[in-house]
């Protein structure tokens, strides 16, 4: 059950991040930098997880804008193409998603770590702020909870691995993505009183990296477990895992039957708050 990535992969992640940050600086100047987000910031990543990065182009609009009701991402695409021209030998281009009206265009790279030979998928997008909130805030909040409850961390990793094996982890296929499964585990652990929701407000010391700048990768969570399996008391039991999946299967019993009141603006996206279980429209 020791699903924490091995030290070789952790080292490869840091090499990939340093190389990616260097490419951003070569392309846009020393004031530009790569901001990490996603499961690696959460601390819930698996062996082979993607490295998600974003960056701002100094003195430029870094979000797509709407023109005649359609998204214009031309500046973001131009920035990603400039970044590609600044890459060096350890990177290869896996895929570019530069579709004309895509709100968040991305480039997917493969980074080959010379020391281990491992490849790290590195996904780049433009813009470090979305709707006035810095990207990665949700990931840092998740990290705060997982840092206080190793059992939730290991359960999240097991559930994510299960969803990947069963091919139930792609949002565009109509399933929860990796973040969705992690949030579901956290909500379940709150329901079982394994996690106190007030911990959301307790900043984890390394959530912005060990130097607190947000410009470096945070260290792994619960790394003091060493190379062996985690302590038995930190692992979810078979009964606890079965309870989680039974709880998910019976979602109609706990998911609200009615959405929050509509403001008349049409279709809504709504959810349950992890803070106070209130409905969010």
Coordinates of C-alpha atoms in Angstrom, one line a residue:
X1 CA 0.0 0.0 0.0
X2 CA 3.0 2.3 -0.1
X3 CA 1.8 4.3 -3.2
X4 CA 4.0 7.3 -2.6
X5 CA 6.2 8.0 -5.6
X6 CA 9.7 6.6 -5.3
X7 CA 12.6 9.1 -4.6
X8 CA 13.8 8.8 -8.2
X9 CA 10.5 10.1 -9.5
X10 CA 10.5 12.9 -6.9
X11 CA 14.0 13.9 -8.0
X12 CA 12.9 13.8 -11.7
X13 CA 10.0 16.1 -10.9
X14 CA 12.3 18.6 -9.4
X15 CA 14.7 18.4 -12.3
X16 CA 11.7 18.9 -14.7
X17 CA 10.5 21.9 -12.8
X18 CA 13.9 23.6 -12.7
X19 CA 14.3 23.0 -16.5
X20 CA 10.8 24.3 -17.2
X21 CA 11.3 27.4 -15.0
X22 CA 14.5 28.1 -16.8
X23 CA 12.7 27.9 -20.2
X24 CA 10.1 30.4 -18.9
X25 CA 12.9 32.8 -17.9
X26 CA 14.7 32.4 -21.2
X27 CA 11.5 33.2 -23.1
X28 CA 10.1 36.0 -21.0
X29 CA 12.8 37.3 -18.7
X30 CA 14.0 36.8 -15.2
X31 CA 10.8 38.3 -13.7
X32 CA 8.7 35.4 -15.2
X33 CA 8.4 32.1 -13.4
X34 CA 6.6 28.8 -13.4
X35 CA 3.8 28.3 -10.9
X36 CA 3.1 24.6 -10.0
X37 CA -0.4 23.4 -9.2
X38 CA -2.3 20.1 -9.3
X39 CA -1.8 16.9 -7.4
X40 CA 1.9 17.5 -6.8
X41 CA 1.1 20.6 -4.8
X42 CA -1.6 18.6 -3.0
X43 CA 0.9 15.9 -2.1
X44 CA -1.5 13.3 -3.4
X45 CA 0.4 12.5 -6.6
X46 CA 1.3 9.0 -7.8
X47 CA 4.3 7.6 -9.5
X48 CA 4.1 9.0 -13.0
X49 CA 1.7 11.9 -12.2
X50 CA 1.8 14.9 -14.5
X51 CA 3.6 18.1 -13.5
X52 CA 1.1 20.9 -14.0
X53 CA 2.6 24.4 -14.5
X54 CA 1.4 27.8 -15.5
X55 CA 3.1 31.2 -16.0
X56 CA 2.3 34.9 -16.7
X57 CA 3.8 36.9 -19.5
X58 CA 4.9 40.1 -17.9
X59 CA 2.8 43.2 -18.8
X60 CA 0.4 41.1 -20.9
X61 CA -3.2 40.0 -20.6
X62 CA -2.8 36.4 -19.5
X63 CA -6.4 35.1 -19.8
X64 CA -8.4 34.4 -22.9
X65 CA -11.0 37.2 -23.6
X66 CA -14.4 36.9 -25.2
X67 CA -14.9 38.5 -28.6
X68 CA -18.3 38.4 -30.1
X69 CA -19.3 35.6 -27.7
X70 CA -16.2 33.4 -28.5
X71 CA -13.0 33.0 -26.6
X72 CA -9.9 34.6 -28.2
X73 CA -6.8 32.8 -27.0
X74 CA -4.4 34.1 -29.6
X75 CA -2.1 35.8 -27.0
X76 CA -1.9 32.7 -24.9
X77 CA -1.1 30.5 -27.9
X78 CA 1.6 33.0 -29.0
X79 CA 3.1 32.8 -25.5
X80 CA 3.1 29.0 -25.5
X81 CA 4.8 29.0 -29.0
X82 CA 7.5 31.4 -27.7
X83 CA 8.0 29.1 -24.7
X84 CA 8.4 26.1 -27.1
X85 CA 11.2 28.0 -28.9
X86 CA 13.1 28.4 -25.6
X87 CA 13.0 24.7 -24.6
X88 CA 16.3 22.7 -24.5
X89 CA 17.2 19.1 -25.2
X90 CA 15.6 17.2 -22.3
X91 CA 12.1 18.2 -23.4
X92 CA 10.1 16.8 -26.3
X93 CA 6.7 18.0 -27.5
X94 CA 4.0 15.4 -26.9
X95 CA 0.9 17.4 -27.9
X96 CA -0.2 21.0 -28.4
X97 CA -3.8 22.0 -27.8
X98 CA -4.1 25.3 -29.6
X99 CA -7.7 25.1 -30.8
X100 CA -9.0 28.5 -31.8
X101 CA -11.7 29.0 -29.2
X102 CA -10.2 26.9 -26.4
X103 CA -10.4 29.0 -23.2
X104 CA -7.2 27.5 -21.8
X105 CA -4.8 26.3 -24.5
X106 CA -2.0 24.0 -23.2
X107 CA 1.2 22.3 -24.4
X108 CA 2.1 18.9 -23.2
X109 CA 5.8 18.1 -22.9
X110 CA 7.9 15.1 -22.0
X111 CA 11.0 15.7 -19.8
X112 CA 13.6 13.0 -19.7
X113 CA 15.6 13.0 -16.5
X114 CA 19.2 12.2 -17.3
X115 CA 20.0 10.7 -13.9
X116 CA 17.2 8.1 -13.8
X117 CA 16.0 8.0 -17.4
X118 CA 12.4 8.6 -16.1
X119 CA 10.1 10.8 -18.2
X120 CA 7.9 13.4 -16.5
X121 CA 4.9 14.7 -18.4
X122 CA 4.9 18.4 -18.0
X123 CA 1.8 20.4 -18.9
X124 CA 2.0 24.2 -19.5
X125 CA -0.7 26.8 -19.6
X126 CA -0.7 30.6 -19.5
X127 CA -2.1 32.6 -16.7
X128 CA -1.6 32.2 -12.9
X129 CA -4.9 33.7 -11.8
X130 CA -8.4 32.6 -12.7
X131 CA -11.4 34.8 -11.6
X132 CA -9.1 36.7 -9.2
X133 CA -7.9 33.5 -7.5
X134 CA -4.4 32.2 -7.9
X135 CA -4.2 28.8 -9.5
X136 CA -3.3 26.2 -7.0
X137 CA -5.3 27.6 -4.1
X138 CA -7.6 24.6 -4.1
X139 CA -4.6 22.3 -4.2
X140 CA -3.0 24.0 -1.2
X141 CA -6.3 23.7 0.7
X142 CA -6.4 19.9 -0.1
X143 CA -2.7 19.7 1.1
X144 CA -3.7 21.2 4.4
X145 CA -6.2 18.5 5.0
X146 CA -4.1 15.6 3.8
X147 CA -1.1 16.8 5.9
X148 CA -3.2 16.4 9.0
X149 CA -4.7 13.0 8.1
X150 CA -2.3 10.4 6.5
X151 CA -5.1 7.9 6.3
X152 CA -7.0 10.3 3.9
X153 CA -3.8 10.7 1.8
X154 CA -3.4 7.0 1.4
X155 CA -7.1 6.5 0.7
X156 CA -7.0 9.2 -2.0
X157 CA -4.0 7.6 -3.6
X158 CA -5.7 4.2 -3.6
X159 CA -9.0 5.6 -5.0
X160 CA -7.1 7.5 -7.7
X161 CA -5.2 4.4 -8.7
X162 CA -8.4 2.4 -8.8
X163 CA -10.2 5.0 -10.9
X164 CA -7.2 5.0 -13.4
X165 CA -7.2 1.2 -13.7
X166 CA -11.0 1.2 -14.2
X167 CA -10.7 4.1 -16.7
X168 CA -13.1 6.2 -14.6
X169 CA -10.8 9.2 -14.2
X170 CA -11.4 11.4 -17.3
X171 CA -13.8 14.3 -17.1
X172 CA -14.4 14.4 -20.9
X173 CA -15.6 10.8 -20.7
X174 CA -18.2 11.9 -18.1
X175 CA -16.4 10.7 -15.0
X176 CA -14.8 12.5 -12.1
X177 CA -11.2 13.5 -12.8
X178 CA -8.4 13.0 -10.3
X179 CA -9.2 16.2 -8.4
X180 CA -12.9 15.1 -8.2
X181 CA -12.0 11.7 -6.7
X182 CA -9.7 13.4 -4.2
X183 CA -12.4 15.8 -3.1
X184 CA -14.9 13.0 -2.7
X185 CA -12.4 11.1 -0.4
X186 CA -12.0 14.3 1.7
X187 CA -15.8 14.8 2.0
X188 CA -16.2 11.2 3.0
X189 CA -13.5 11.5 5.6
X190 CA -15.2 14.6 7.0
X191 CA -18.5 12.7 7.2
X192 CA -16.7 10.0 9.2
X193 CA -15.0 12.6 11.4
X194 CA -11.5 11.6 10.3
X195 CA -10.9 15.2 9.3
X196 CA -12.0 18.5 10.9
X197 CA -13.1 21.0 8.2
X198 CA -11.6 23.9 10.2
X199 CA -8.2 22.6 9.1
X200 CA -8.9 24.2 5.8
X201 CA -7.8 27.5 7.3
X202 CA -4.6 26.1 8.8
X203 CA -1.8 26.7 6.3
X204 CA 0.6 23.8 5.8
X205 CA 4.1 25.1 6.4
X206 CA 5.4 24.0 3.0
X207 CA 2.4 24.5 0.8
X208 CA 4.2 27.3 -1.1
X209 CA 7.5 25.4 -1.1
X210 CA 10.1 25.3 1.6
X211 CA 11.1 28.9 0.9
X212 CA 7.4 30.1 1.0
X213 CA 7.7 31.8 -2.4
X214 CA 5.3 29.6 -4.3
X215 CA 8.0 29.4 -7.0
X216 CA 9.4 26.0 -6.1
X217 CA 7.8 22.6 -5.7
X218 CA 6.6 21.8 -2.2
X219 CA 8.2 18.7 -0.6
X220 CA 6.3 15.4 -0.4
X221 CA 3.8 14.9 2.5
X222 CA 4.6 12.5 5.3
X223 CA 8.0 11.9 3.7
X224 CA 9.4 10.8 7.1
X225 CA 7.8 7.4 6.5
X226 CA 10.9 6.5 4.6
X227 CA 11.2 4.0 1.7
X228 CA 9.1 1.2 3.4
X229 CA 5.4 0.9 3.8
X230 CA 3.6 3.6 5.9
X231 CA 2.7 2.8 9.6
X232 CA -0.3 0.5 9.7
X233 CA -2.4 3.0 11.7
X234 CA -2.0 5.5 8.8
X235 CA -3.5 3.1 6.2
X236 CA -7.2 2.7 5.5
X237 CA -8.5 -0.7 6.3
X238 CA -10.3 -2.9 3.9
X239 CA -13.5 -2.2 5.7
X240 CA -12.9 1.6 5.5
X241 CA -12.2 1.4 1.7
X242 CA -15.4 -0.8 1.3
X243 CA -17.3 1.8 3.3
X244 CA -16.1 4.6 1.0
X245 CA -17.2 2.8 -2.2
X246 CA -20.6 1.8 -0.7
X247 CA -21.0 5.5 0.3
X248 CA -20.3 6.6 -3.3
X249 CA -22.7 4.0 -4.7
X250 CA -25.4 5.3 -2.4
X251 CA -24.8 8.9 -3.4
X252 CA -28.5 9.6 -3.9
X253 CA -29.0 9.2 -0.1
X254 CA -26.6 12.0 0.8
X255 CA -26.4 14.2 -2.3
X256 CA -29.0 17.1 -2.1
X257 CA -32.1 16.3 -4.1
X258 CA -32.8 19.9 -4.9
X259 CA -30.2 22.4 -6.4
X260 CA -29.8 25.8 -4.7
X261 CA -32.3 28.6 -5.8
X262 CA -31.7 29.8 -9.3
X263 CA -30.9 33.4 -10.1
X264 CA -32.7 33.0 -13.5
X265 CA -29.4 33.0 -15.4
X266 CA -30.0 29.6 -17.0
X267 CA -28.1 26.4 -16.3
X268 CA -26.1 26.2 -13.1
X269 CA -23.0 24.5 -11.8
X270 CA -23.4 23.7 -8.1
X271 CA -21.7 21.8 -5.4
X272 CA -21.4 21.1 -1.7
X273 CA -19.0 23.2 0.4
X274 CA -16.3 21.3 2.3
X275 CA -16.4 24.1 4.9
X276 CA -20.0 23.9 6.1
X277 CA -21.8 21.5 3.7
X278 CA -23.8 24.5 2.3
X279 CA -24.9 24.3 -1.3
X280 CA -22.8 26.5 -3.6
X281 CA -24.2 27.8 -6.9

